[in-house]
Short mmCIF file of C-alpha atoms in Angstrom, two decimals:
data_model
loop_
_atom_site.label_atom_id
_atom_site.label_comp_id
_atom_site.label_asym_id
_atom_site.label_seq_id
_atom_site.Cartn_x
_atom_site.Cartn_y
_atom_site.Cartn_z
CA MET A 1179 -26.46 -14.88 -13.54
CA GLN A 1180 -25.49 -12.74 -16.48
CA THR A 1181 -22.47 -11.54 -18.41
CA ASP A 1182 -23.96 -8.05 -18.95
CA ASP A 1183 -23.47 -5.13 -16.59
CA PHE A 1184 -26.42 -3.85 -14.50
CA ASP A 1185 -27.90 -0.43 -13.65
CA VAL A 1186 -28.47 -0.11 -9.88
CA ASN A 1187 -31.15 2.57 -10.23
CA ALA A 1188 -33.12 0.58 -12.80
CA GLN A 1189 -32.92 -2.54 -10.61
CA MET A 1190 -34.16 -0.59 -7.58
CA LEU A 1191 -37.10 0.83 -9.54
CA GLN A 1192 -37.99 -2.66 -10.75
CA LEU A 1193 -37.80 -4.03 -7.20
CA ARG A 1194 -40.00 -1.23 -5.83
CA GLN A 1195 -42.51 -1.19 -8.70
CA GLY A 1196 -44.43 1.62 -6.99
CA ASN A 1197 -44.87 -0.44 -3.79
CA ALA A 1198 -45.55 2.31 -1.24
CA SER A 1199 -45.14 0.02 1.77
CA ILE A 1200 -41.36 -0.15 1.21
CA GLY A 1201 -39.56 2.31 3.47
CA ALA A 1202 -35.99 1.10 3.07
CA ILE A 1203 -33.77 -0.47 0.42
CA ALA A 1204 -30.28 -1.66 1.27
CA ALA A 1205 -27.92 -2.31 -1.61
CA PHE A 1206 -24.52 -3.87 -2.07
CA VAL A 1207 -22.33 -3.67 -5.16
CA GLY A 1208 -19.12 -5.69 -5.41
CA LEU A 1209 -16.46 -4.36 -7.79
CA VAL A 1210 -13.29 -5.73 -9.38
CA ARG A 1211 -10.23 -4.21 -7.69
CA ASP A 1212 -6.94 -3.70 -9.53
CA LEU A 1213 -4.94 -4.93 -6.53
CA ASN A 1214 -5.53 -8.12 -4.55
CA GLU A 1215 -3.16 -9.65 -2.02
CA GLY A 1216 -0.30 -7.52 -3.24
CA SER A 1217 -0.61 -8.22 -6.97
CA THR A 1218 -1.88 -6.05 -9.79
CA VAL A 1219 -4.96 -7.57 -11.37
CA SER A 1220 -5.50 -6.89 -15.07
CA THR A 1221 -8.64 -9.00 -15.57
CA MET A 1222 -10.77 -11.33 -13.51
CA THR A 1223 -12.68 -14.32 -14.85
CA LEU A 1224 -15.72 -15.58 -12.99
CA GLU A 1225 -16.68 -19.22 -13.37
CA HIS A 1226 -19.93 -20.69 -12.03
CA TYR A 1227 -21.76 -24.01 -11.89
CA ALA A 1228 -24.72 -23.51 -14.23
CA GLY A 1229 -27.84 -24.82 -12.54
CA MET A 1230 -26.49 -25.14 -9.03
CA THR A 1231 -25.49 -21.47 -8.76
CA GLU A 1232 -29.03 -20.30 -9.56
CA LYS A 1233 -30.42 -22.77 -7.02
CA SER A 1234 -28.01 -21.57 -4.32
CA LEU A 1235 -28.97 -17.95 -4.87
CA ILE A 1236 -32.68 -18.78 -4.73
CA ASP A 1237 -32.07 -20.78 -1.55
CA ILE A 1238 -30.10 -17.91 0.05
CA ALA A 1239 -32.87 -15.45 -0.89
CA SER A 1240 -35.58 -17.67 0.59
CA GLN A 1241 -33.61 -18.05 3.82
CA ALA A 1242 -33.43 -14.25 4.04
CA GLN A 1243 -37.20 -14.01 3.35
CA ASN A 1244 -37.85 -16.39 6.24
CA ARG A 1245 -35.67 -14.44 8.63
CA TRP A 1246 -36.68 -10.84 7.95
CA PRO A 1247 -39.92 -9.14 6.85
CA LEU A 1248 -38.85 -8.32 3.28
CA GLN A 1249 -40.88 -6.98 0.39
CA GLY A 1250 -38.40 -7.96 -2.26
CA ILE A 1251 -34.89 -9.21 -3.01
CA THR A 1252 -32.74 -8.81 -6.10
CA ILE A 1253 -29.50 -10.75 -6.61
CA ILE A 1254 -27.49 -10.29 -9.81
CA HIS A 1255 -24.08 -11.92 -10.22
CA ARG A 1256 -22.00 -11.54 -13.33
CA VAL A 1257 -19.88 -14.30 -14.84
CA GLY A 1258 -17.16 -14.28 -17.50
CA GLU A 1259 -14.28 -11.87 -17.91
CA LEU A 1260 -14.37 -8.55 -16.03
CA ASN A 1261 -11.93 -5.65 -15.76
CA PRO A 1262 -10.99 -3.59 -12.68
CA THR A 1263 -13.73 -1.10 -11.66
CA GLU A 1264 -16.42 -3.31 -13.24
CA GLN A 1265 -19.45 -4.36 -11.20
CA ILE A 1266 -19.51 -8.05 -10.16
CA VAL A 1267 -22.51 -8.49 -7.91
CA LEU A 1268 -25.64 -6.60 -6.87
CA VAL A 1269 -27.81 -7.40 -3.85
CA LEU A 1270 -30.94 -5.36 -3.07
CA THR A 1271 -33.28 -5.94 -0.15
CA ALA A 1272 -36.52 -3.99 0.42
CA SER A 1273 -38.36 -3.70 3.73
CA ALA A 1274 -40.58 -1.34 5.70
CA HIS A 1275 -37.67 -0.51 8.03
CA ARG A 1276 -33.94 -0.09 7.61
CA HIS A 1277 -32.53 -2.69 9.98
CA ALA A 1278 -34.26 -5.59 8.24
CA ALA A 1279 -33.01 -4.27 4.89
CA PHE A 1280 -29.39 -3.82 6.06
CA GLU A 1281 -29.16 -7.10 7.94
CA SER A 1282 -30.68 -9.23 5.19
CA ALA A 1283 -28.33 -7.68 2.59
CA MET A 1284 -25.32 -8.51 4.80
CA PHE A 1285 -26.66 -12.02 5.38
CA ILE A 1286 -27.11 -12.62 1.65
CA MET A 1287 -23.59 -11.38 0.88
CA ASP A 1288 -22.04 -13.49 3.67
CA TYR A 1289 -23.84 -16.60 2.39
CA LEU A 1290 -23.15 -15.84 -1.25
CA LYS A 1291 -19.42 -15.43 -0.54
CA SER A 1292 -19.10 -18.80 1.15
CA GLN A 1293 -21.96 -20.94 -0.27
CA ALA A 1294 -22.71 -20.00 -3.88
CA PRO A 1295 -20.57 -21.83 -6.47
CA PHE A 1296 -18.56 -19.02 -8.06
CA TRP A 1297 -14.82 -19.03 -8.56
CA LYS A 1298 -12.58 -16.10 -9.45
CA LYS A 1299 -9.43 -16.32 -11.51
CA GLU A 1300 -7.19 -13.28 -11.64
CA ALA A 1301 -4.72 -12.39 -14.38
CA THR A 1302 -1.64 -10.82 -12.75
CA PRO A 1303 1.92 -9.99 -13.98
CA GLU A 1304 3.02 -13.23 -12.23
CA GLY A 1305 0.50 -15.21 -14.27
CA ALA A 1306 -3.09 -16.29 -13.75
CA ARG A 1307 -4.16 -17.54 -10.32
CA TRP A 1308 -7.34 -18.74 -8.68
CA VAL A 1309 -8.48 -16.54 -5.82
CA ASP A 1310 -8.32 -18.48 -2.57
CA ALA A 1311 -11.34 -18.62 -0.27
CA ARG A 1312 -10.90 -16.38 2.74
CA GLU A 1313 -11.11 -17.58 6.33
CA SER A 1314 -12.88 -14.31 7.20
CA ASP A 1315 -15.80 -15.22 4.94
CA GLU A 1316 -16.39 -18.38 6.97
CA THR A 1317 -16.16 -16.34 10.16
CA ALA A 1318 -18.67 -13.84 8.78
CA LEU A 1319 -21.08 -16.66 8.08
CA ALA A 1320 -20.82 -18.07 11.59
CA ARG A 1321 -22.54 -15.10 13.21
CA TRP A 1322 -25.82 -15.89 11.40
CA GLN A 1323 -25.94 -19.44 12.72
CA MET D 1478 -23.83 -44.52 -14.31
CA VAL D 1479 -22.99 -41.23 -12.56
CA ARG D 1480 -22.01 -37.93 -14.07
CA ILE D 1481 -19.02 -36.08 -12.57
CA LEU D 1482 -18.26 -32.36 -12.93
CA TYR D 1483 -15.01 -30.58 -12.03
CA PHE D 1484 -14.78 -26.82 -11.53
CA ALA D 1485 -12.19 -24.03 -11.34
CA SER D 1486 -8.67 -25.09 -10.24
CA LEU D 1487 -9.73 -28.77 -10.04
CA ARG D 1488 -10.95 -28.67 -13.64
CA GLU D 1489 -7.64 -27.10 -14.73
CA ASN D 1490 -5.40 -29.38 -12.66
CA LEU D 1491 -7.17 -32.57 -13.75
CA GLY D 1492 -7.57 -31.32 -17.33
CA LEU D 1493 -11.19 -32.41 -17.36
CA ALA D 1494 -14.50 -30.54 -17.03
CA ASP D 1495 -16.87 -33.51 -16.86
CA GLU D 1496 -17.15 -37.24 -17.40
CA SER D 1497 -19.54 -40.15 -16.87
CA ILE D 1498 -18.53 -43.40 -15.25
CA ASN D 1499 -20.26 -46.76 -15.21
CA GLU D 1500 -18.58 -48.45 -12.26
CA PRO D 1501 -20.98 -49.12 -9.41
CA VAL D 1502 -20.38 -46.73 -6.48
CA THR D 1503 -22.73 -46.19 -3.52
CA THR D 1504 -21.12 -43.22 -1.72
CA VAL D 1505 -19.05 -40.19 -2.65
CA ALA D 1506 -16.17 -41.70 -0.63
CA GLU D 1507 -16.26 -44.84 -2.80
CA LEU D 1508 -16.24 -42.71 -5.92
CA LEU D 1509 -13.20 -40.80 -4.59
CA ASP D 1510 -11.39 -44.12 -3.90
CA LEU D 1511 -12.12 -45.19 -7.44
CA LEU D 1512 -10.87 -41.92 -8.97
CA ALA D 1513 -7.74 -41.97 -6.75
CA GLN D 1514 -6.70 -45.22 -8.48
CA ARG D 1515 -5.99 -43.15 -11.61
CA GLY D 1516 -2.74 -41.94 -10.05
CA GLN D 1517 -1.10 -39.54 -7.63
CA LEU D 1518 -2.53 -36.38 -9.24
CA TRP D 1519 -6.09 -37.62 -8.83
CA ASP D 1520 -5.46 -38.88 -5.33
CA GLU D 1521 -4.00 -35.52 -4.23
CA GLN D 1522 -6.49 -33.31 -5.99
CA LEU D 1523 -9.52 -35.27 -4.80
CA ARG D 1524 -9.29 -37.95 -2.12
CA GLN D 1525 -6.51 -36.34 -0.08
CA ASN D 1526 -7.79 -32.80 -0.61
CA THR D 1527 -9.12 -31.72 2.79
CA ARG D 1528 -10.68 -28.56 1.32
CA LEU D 1529 -12.56 -30.48 -1.40
CA GLN D 1530 -16.17 -29.30 -1.81
CA ILE D 1531 -18.78 -31.81 -2.94
CA ALA D 1532 -22.25 -31.35 -4.39
CA VAL D 1533 -24.62 -34.20 -5.25
CA ASN D 1534 -27.44 -33.20 -7.57
CA GLN D 1535 -26.50 -29.54 -7.01
CA THR D 1536 -26.72 -29.66 -3.21
CA MET D 1537 -23.64 -29.37 -1.02
CA THR D 1538 -22.87 -32.56 0.87
CA LYS D 1539 -20.12 -34.66 2.51
CA ARG D 1540 -18.06 -37.69 1.53
CA GLU D 1541 -20.47 -39.99 3.41
CA ALA D 1542 -23.33 -39.04 1.07
CA ALA D 1543 -25.03 -41.91 -0.76
CA ILE D 1544 -25.09 -41.76 -4.55
CA THR D 1545 -27.00 -43.75 -7.10
CA THR D 1546 -27.16 -44.15 -10.85
CA GLY D 1547 -28.17 -40.96 -12.66
CA ASP D 1548 -26.75 -38.66 -9.97
CA GLU D 1549 -24.71 -35.56 -10.82
CA ILE D 1550 -21.65 -35.31 -8.58
CA ALA D 1551 -19.59 -32.10 -8.61
CA PHE D 1552 -16.13 -31.55 -7.12
CA PHE D 1553 -14.73 -28.06 -6.64
CA PRO D 1554 -12.47 -25.89 -4.43
CA PRO D 1555 -13.94 -23.52 -1.80
CA VAL D 1556 -16.08 -20.89 -3.51
CA THR D 1557 -14.96 -17.28 -3.98
CA GLY D 1558 -17.86 -15.34 -5.48
CA GLY D 1559 -19.29 -11.92 -4.72
CA MET M 181 -29.66 18.76 1.06
CA GLN M 182 -31.79 19.14 -1.98
CA THR M 183 -35.41 19.17 -3.09
CA ASP M 184 -34.65 17.24 -6.31
CA ASP M 185 -34.71 13.48 -6.64
CA PHE M 186 -31.46 11.53 -7.11
CA ASP M 187 -30.25 8.71 -9.37
CA VAL M 188 -28.52 5.98 -7.34
CA ASN M 189 -26.50 4.66 -10.27
CA ALA M 190 -25.22 8.13 -11.21
CA GLN M 191 -24.28 8.81 -7.59
CA MET M 192 -22.39 5.51 -7.37
CA LEU M 193 -20.47 6.25 -10.57
CA GLN M 194 -19.57 9.69 -9.23
CA LEU M 195 -18.40 8.20 -5.92
CA ARG M 196 -16.28 5.57 -7.69
CA GLN M 197 -14.85 7.83 -10.40
CA GLY M 198 -12.90 4.94 -11.82
CA ASN M 199 -11.15 4.24 -8.49
CA ALA M 200 -10.07 0.62 -8.94
CA SER M 201 -9.16 0.15 -5.26
CA ILE M 202 -12.86 0.15 -4.30
CA GLY M 203 -14.14 -3.42 -3.93
CA ALA M 204 -17.45 -2.75 -2.19
CA ILE M 205 -20.17 -0.12 -2.13
CA ALA M 206 -22.98 -0.32 0.40
CA ALA M 207 -26.05 1.81 -0.26
CA PHE M 208 -29.16 2.76 1.60
CA VAL M 209 -32.25 4.44 0.18
CA GLY M 210 -35.07 5.63 2.44
CA LEU M 211 -38.51 5.95 0.84
CA VAL M 212 -41.82 7.59 1.78
CA ARG M 213 -44.34 4.91 2.83
CA ASP M 214 -48.09 5.38 2.35
CA LEU M 215 -48.84 3.93 5.78
CA ASN M 216 -47.22 4.92 9.08
CA GLU M 217 -48.40 3.98 12.57
CA GLY M 218 -51.78 2.89 11.23
CA SER M 219 -52.61 5.97 9.18
CA THR M 220 -52.61 6.53 5.44
CA VAL M 221 -50.02 9.12 4.45
CA SER M 222 -50.82 11.24 1.40
CA THR M 223 -47.77 13.53 1.50
CA MET M 224 -44.79 14.07 3.75
CA THR M 225 -43.04 17.40 4.30
CA LEU M 226 -39.41 17.42 5.39
CA GLU M 227 -38.14 20.41 7.33
CA HIS M 228 -34.49 21.01 8.17
CA TYR M 229 -32.27 23.54 9.93
CA ALA M 230 -30.34 25.18 7.11
CA GLY M 231 -26.69 25.41 8.10
CA MET M 232 -26.78 23.05 11.04
CA THR M 233 -28.10 20.09 9.02
CA GLU M 234 -25.21 20.28 6.57
CA LYS M 235 -22.74 20.51 9.45
CA SER M 236 -24.28 17.45 11.18
CA LEU M 237 -24.04 15.37 8.02
CA ILE M 238 -20.41 16.37 7.47
CA ASP M 239 -19.69 15.53 11.11
CA ILE M 240 -21.37 12.11 10.82
CA ALA M 241 -19.43 11.38 7.63
CA SER M 242 -16.12 12.32 9.23
CA GLN M 243 -16.86 10.11 12.24
CA ALA M 244 -17.45 7.23 9.81
CA GLN M 245 -14.19 8.03 7.98
CA ASN M 246 -12.32 7.83 11.29
CA ARG M 247 -13.84 4.50 12.20
CA TRP M 248 -13.60 2.53 8.96
CA PRO M 249 -11.14 2.49 6.03
CA LEU M 250 -13.42 4.21 3.49
CA GLN M 251 -12.64 5.52 0.02
CA GLY M 252 -15.69 7.71 -0.21
CA ILE M 253 -19.05 8.64 1.31
CA THR M 254 -22.13 10.18 -0.29
CA ILE M 255 -25.06 11.48 1.77
CA ILE M 256 -28.06 13.07 0.03
CA HIS M 257 -31.17 14.05 1.99
CA ARG M 258 -34.19 15.63 0.37
CA VAL M 259 -36.30 18.36 1.98
CA GLY M 260 -39.72 19.80 1.12
CA GLU M 261 -42.87 17.96 0.14
CA LEU M 262 -42.61 14.31 -0.96
CA ASN M 263 -45.19 11.71 -1.97
CA PRO M 264 -45.34 7.99 -1.09
CA THR M 265 -42.77 5.90 -3.03
CA GLU M 266 -40.47 8.93 -3.41
CA GLN M 267 -36.84 8.69 -2.34
CA ILE M 268 -35.94 10.61 0.85
CA VAL M 269 -32.35 9.80 1.63
CA LEU M 270 -29.31 8.15 0.01
CA VAL M 271 -26.20 6.95 1.80
CA LEU M 272 -23.30 5.39 -0.10
CA THR M 273 -20.06 4.12 1.42
CA ALA M 274 -17.13 2.77 -0.58
CA SER M 275 -14.36 0.55 0.77
CA ALA M 276 -11.96 -2.19 -0.29
CA HIS M 277 -14.04 -4.79 1.59
CA ARG M 278 -17.73 -5.31 2.24
CA HIS M 279 -17.92 -5.27 6.03
CA ALA M 280 -16.47 -1.76 6.34
CA ALA M 281 -18.90 -0.57 3.66
CA PHE M 282 -21.97 -2.18 5.28
CA GLU M 283 -21.15 -1.16 8.84
CA SER M 284 -20.34 2.44 8.01
CA ALA M 285 -23.59 2.81 6.02
CA MET M 286 -25.57 1.47 9.00
CA PHE M 287 -23.64 3.76 11.36
CA ILE M 288 -24.36 6.81 9.20
CA MET M 289 -28.08 5.99 8.98
CA ASP M 290 -28.34 5.38 12.75
CA TYR M 291 -26.65 8.71 13.48
CA LEU M 292 -28.57 10.58 10.81
CA LYS M 293 -31.90 9.29 12.20
CA SER M 294 -31.20 10.52 15.72
CA GLN M 295 -28.71 13.39 15.34
CA ALA M 296 -29.31 15.30 12.11
CA PRO M 297 -31.91 18.09 12.38
CA PHE M 298 -34.68 16.90 10.06
CA TRP M 299 -38.35 16.73 10.94
CA LYS M 300 -41.12 14.95 9.08
CA LYS M 301 -44.74 16.09 8.92
CA GLU M 302 -47.28 13.69 7.48
CA ALA M 303 -50.61 14.60 5.87
CA THR M 304 -53.17 11.92 6.85
CA PRO M 305 -57.01 11.69 6.65
CA GLU M 306 -57.05 12.67 10.35
CA GLY M 307 -55.06 15.81 9.57
CA ALA M 308 -51.39 16.73 9.49
CA ARG M 309 -49.10 15.42 12.22
CA TRP M 310 -45.43 15.59 13.09
CA VAL M 311 -43.72 12.20 13.09
CA ASP M 312 -42.55 11.35 16.59
CA ALA M 313 -38.96 10.30 17.21
CA ARG M 314 -38.67 6.57 17.78
CA GLU M 315 -37.14 5.01 20.85
CA SER M 316 -35.64 2.30 18.60
CA ASP M 317 -33.51 4.89 16.80
CA GLU M 318 -31.86 5.85 20.08
CA THR M 319 -31.31 2.16 20.86
CA ALA M 320 -29.77 1.66 17.41
CA LEU M 321 -27.36 4.49 18.10
CA ALA M 322 -26.27 3.07 21.45
CA ARG M 323 -24.54 0.05 19.91
CA TRP M 324 -21.96 2.29 18.20
CA GLN M 325 -20.90 3.94 21.46
CA MET S 387 -28.51 40.23 21.71
CA VAL S 388 -29.12 36.55 20.84
CA ARG S 389 -30.96 35.08 17.90
CA ILE S 390 -33.51 32.30 18.62
CA LEU S 391 -34.83 29.77 16.09
CA TYR S 392 -37.81 27.42 16.52
CA PHE S 393 -38.35 24.35 14.35
CA ALA S 394 -41.07 21.86 13.42
CA SER S 395 -43.88 21.39 16.00
CA LEU S 396 -42.32 24.03 18.28
CA ARG S 397 -42.39 26.59 15.49
CA GLU S 398 -46.02 25.77 14.76
CA ASN S 399 -47.16 25.68 18.40
CA LEU S 400 -45.45 28.95 19.28
CA GLY S 401 -46.42 30.56 15.97
CA LEU S 402 -42.88 31.85 15.51
CA ALA S 403 -39.93 30.74 13.38
CA ASP S 404 -37.26 33.08 14.75
CA GLU S 405 -36.71 36.17 16.84
CA SER S 406 -33.91 38.23 18.39
CA ILE S 407 -33.91 39.34 22.01
CA ASN S 408 -31.83 41.97 23.75
CA GLU S 409 -32.24 40.96 27.41
CA PRO S 410 -28.94 39.79 28.95
CA VAL S 411 -28.87 36.00 29.45
CA THR S 412 -25.77 33.93 30.25
CA THR S 413 -27.06 30.34 29.91
CA VAL S 414 -29.71 28.50 27.90
CA ALA S 415 -31.56 27.83 31.19
CA GLU S 416 -31.77 31.57 31.89
CA LEU S 417 -33.10 32.16 28.39
CA LEU S 418 -35.76 29.47 28.95
CA ASP S 419 -36.77 31.13 32.24
CA LEU S 420 -37.13 34.41 30.42
CA LEU S 421 -39.22 32.93 27.58
CA ALA S 422 -41.43 31.02 30.08
CA GLN S 423 -42.52 34.39 31.50
CA ARG S 424 -44.50 34.95 28.28
CA GLY S 425 -47.20 32.58 29.56
CA GLN S 426 -48.22 28.97 30.01
CA LEU S 427 -47.83 27.98 26.33
CA TRP S 428 -44.21 29.09 26.29
CA ASP S 429 -43.49 27.54 29.67
CA GLU S 430 -44.93 24.18 28.58
CA GLN S 431 -43.46 24.12 25.10
CA LEU S 432 -39.97 25.12 26.21
CA ARG S 433 -38.97 25.21 29.88
CA GLN S 434 -41.12 22.27 31.02
CA ASN S 435 -40.53 20.26 27.83
CA THR S 436 -38.33 17.33 28.90
CA ARG S 437 -37.77 16.30 25.26
CA LEU S 438 -36.63 19.77 24.21
CA GLN S 439 -33.55 19.71 21.95
CA ILE S 440 -31.15 22.63 22.09
CA ALA S 441 -28.43 23.78 19.70
CA VAL S 442 -26.12 26.73 20.33
CA ASN S 443 -24.36 27.98 17.20
CA GLN S 444 -25.53 24.83 15.39
CA THR S 445 -24.07 22.36 17.88
CA MET S 446 -26.30 20.24 20.11
CA THR S 447 -25.97 21.13 23.76
CA LYS S 448 -27.74 21.15 27.18
CA ARG S 449 -29.59 23.72 29.27
CA GLU S 450 -26.44 24.44 31.29
CA ALA S 451 -24.62 25.75 28.19
CA ALA S 452 -23.28 29.29 28.40
CA ILE S 453 -24.47 31.76 25.76
CA THR S 454 -23.25 35.19 24.85
CA THR S 455 -24.30 38.05 22.61
CA GLY S 456 -24.35 37.14 18.92
CA ASP S 457 -25.10 33.46 19.58
CA GLU S 458 -27.68 31.52 17.56
CA ILE S 459 -29.85 29.37 19.85
CA ALA S 460 -32.20 26.81 18.31
CA PHE S 461 -35.03 24.93 20.03
CA PHE S 462 -36.64 21.88 18.42
CA PRO S 463 -38.30 18.52 19.10
CA PRO S 464 -36.38 15.21 18.72
CA VAL S 465 -35.27 14.79 15.11
CA THR S 466 -36.95 12.38 12.69
CA GLY S 467 -34.99 12.42 9.43
CA GLY S 468 -33.86 9.66 7.15
#
């Protein structure tokens, strides 16, 4: 968890650390959009549950480690106020082969979206509103179970 | 004594981020009954809220969960990170 | 196609170019491993078919564009001699939502692996050898058809 | 006249990267028959090679494909990029 932005390349280099048995890194970056459910978004504020959020992310990462042969995982999630086009979340997974890397990154994002305690509040011309959880995120989770 | 945390829209609607209560409660459901006695707002936002998410000591759980003195109970809406 | 290395962060910024309707970027980076099929790999040489390789990548990208609502695609593939831990390939896909981004990146990699004219030659202690095409890459392709 | 390109292990095994031939051929199969006449190495590497990949004018195709003067025909093993 951090308020600062992140550099994807630097995070990848840190994850690899010259480990020559890594053949594949899958990455996901989530970004603030300026339009959500029909309204213009001027800023987004991310709230989290200090303590529990970190534990959830560690738990999600260890579930991914148990399911796929991974050589490393990075999860960075920003909190606080963010503007459209800013980076919100970074997930990196490293493996010998690409399918393990891709699948574990999707798994982590699906779990993070529906299990990690983060809440988004958007400022729109109609006033501020909390982003509602999406049914589709629950559906996405179901396929891993 | 248990510590209670409220997040996101619940925190805003109840006007409270956290509190500690001394009344003896043995399950989350009992705690919700107790809080609902504060009035309609509390009843609607918590006890009657079918989408209410509950964590005891930072682990997601259900209304049936047992609680004991010293526990940290958190109430929040469905999460929307990522 | 290029012999030079690439910076993932710079490529992402170029793909986004301040486009605030992008909510998700999926990325894949392929790396040279120092061990393949039981042998130590000291260097890898990537050969391509100048002209046809570019056309294949453009074709794969346009197939992905037709299948998913994407706001941008980047494909960079290096050729020439590379050492273990070096980056070989980068695929970036940008979309409003994460599933389109993830799936299109996987699709592009599966097609690239089995359709784009690239060949790898590994230098090992037992001598140089051409990397054999893997059955699993054909299988991976089949699920998109 | 058609132009022929050989890549990767084929290029190395045949000791040739590209060539142009003037003999009239109307399909890839006919061209492979013609090249196979050069000897066993050529026959094995090309005509008898069940994994042979073929591109005509930079598009993947099969042995049945028609070819005409000015075409660029490429022969190569299964690809292994990425």
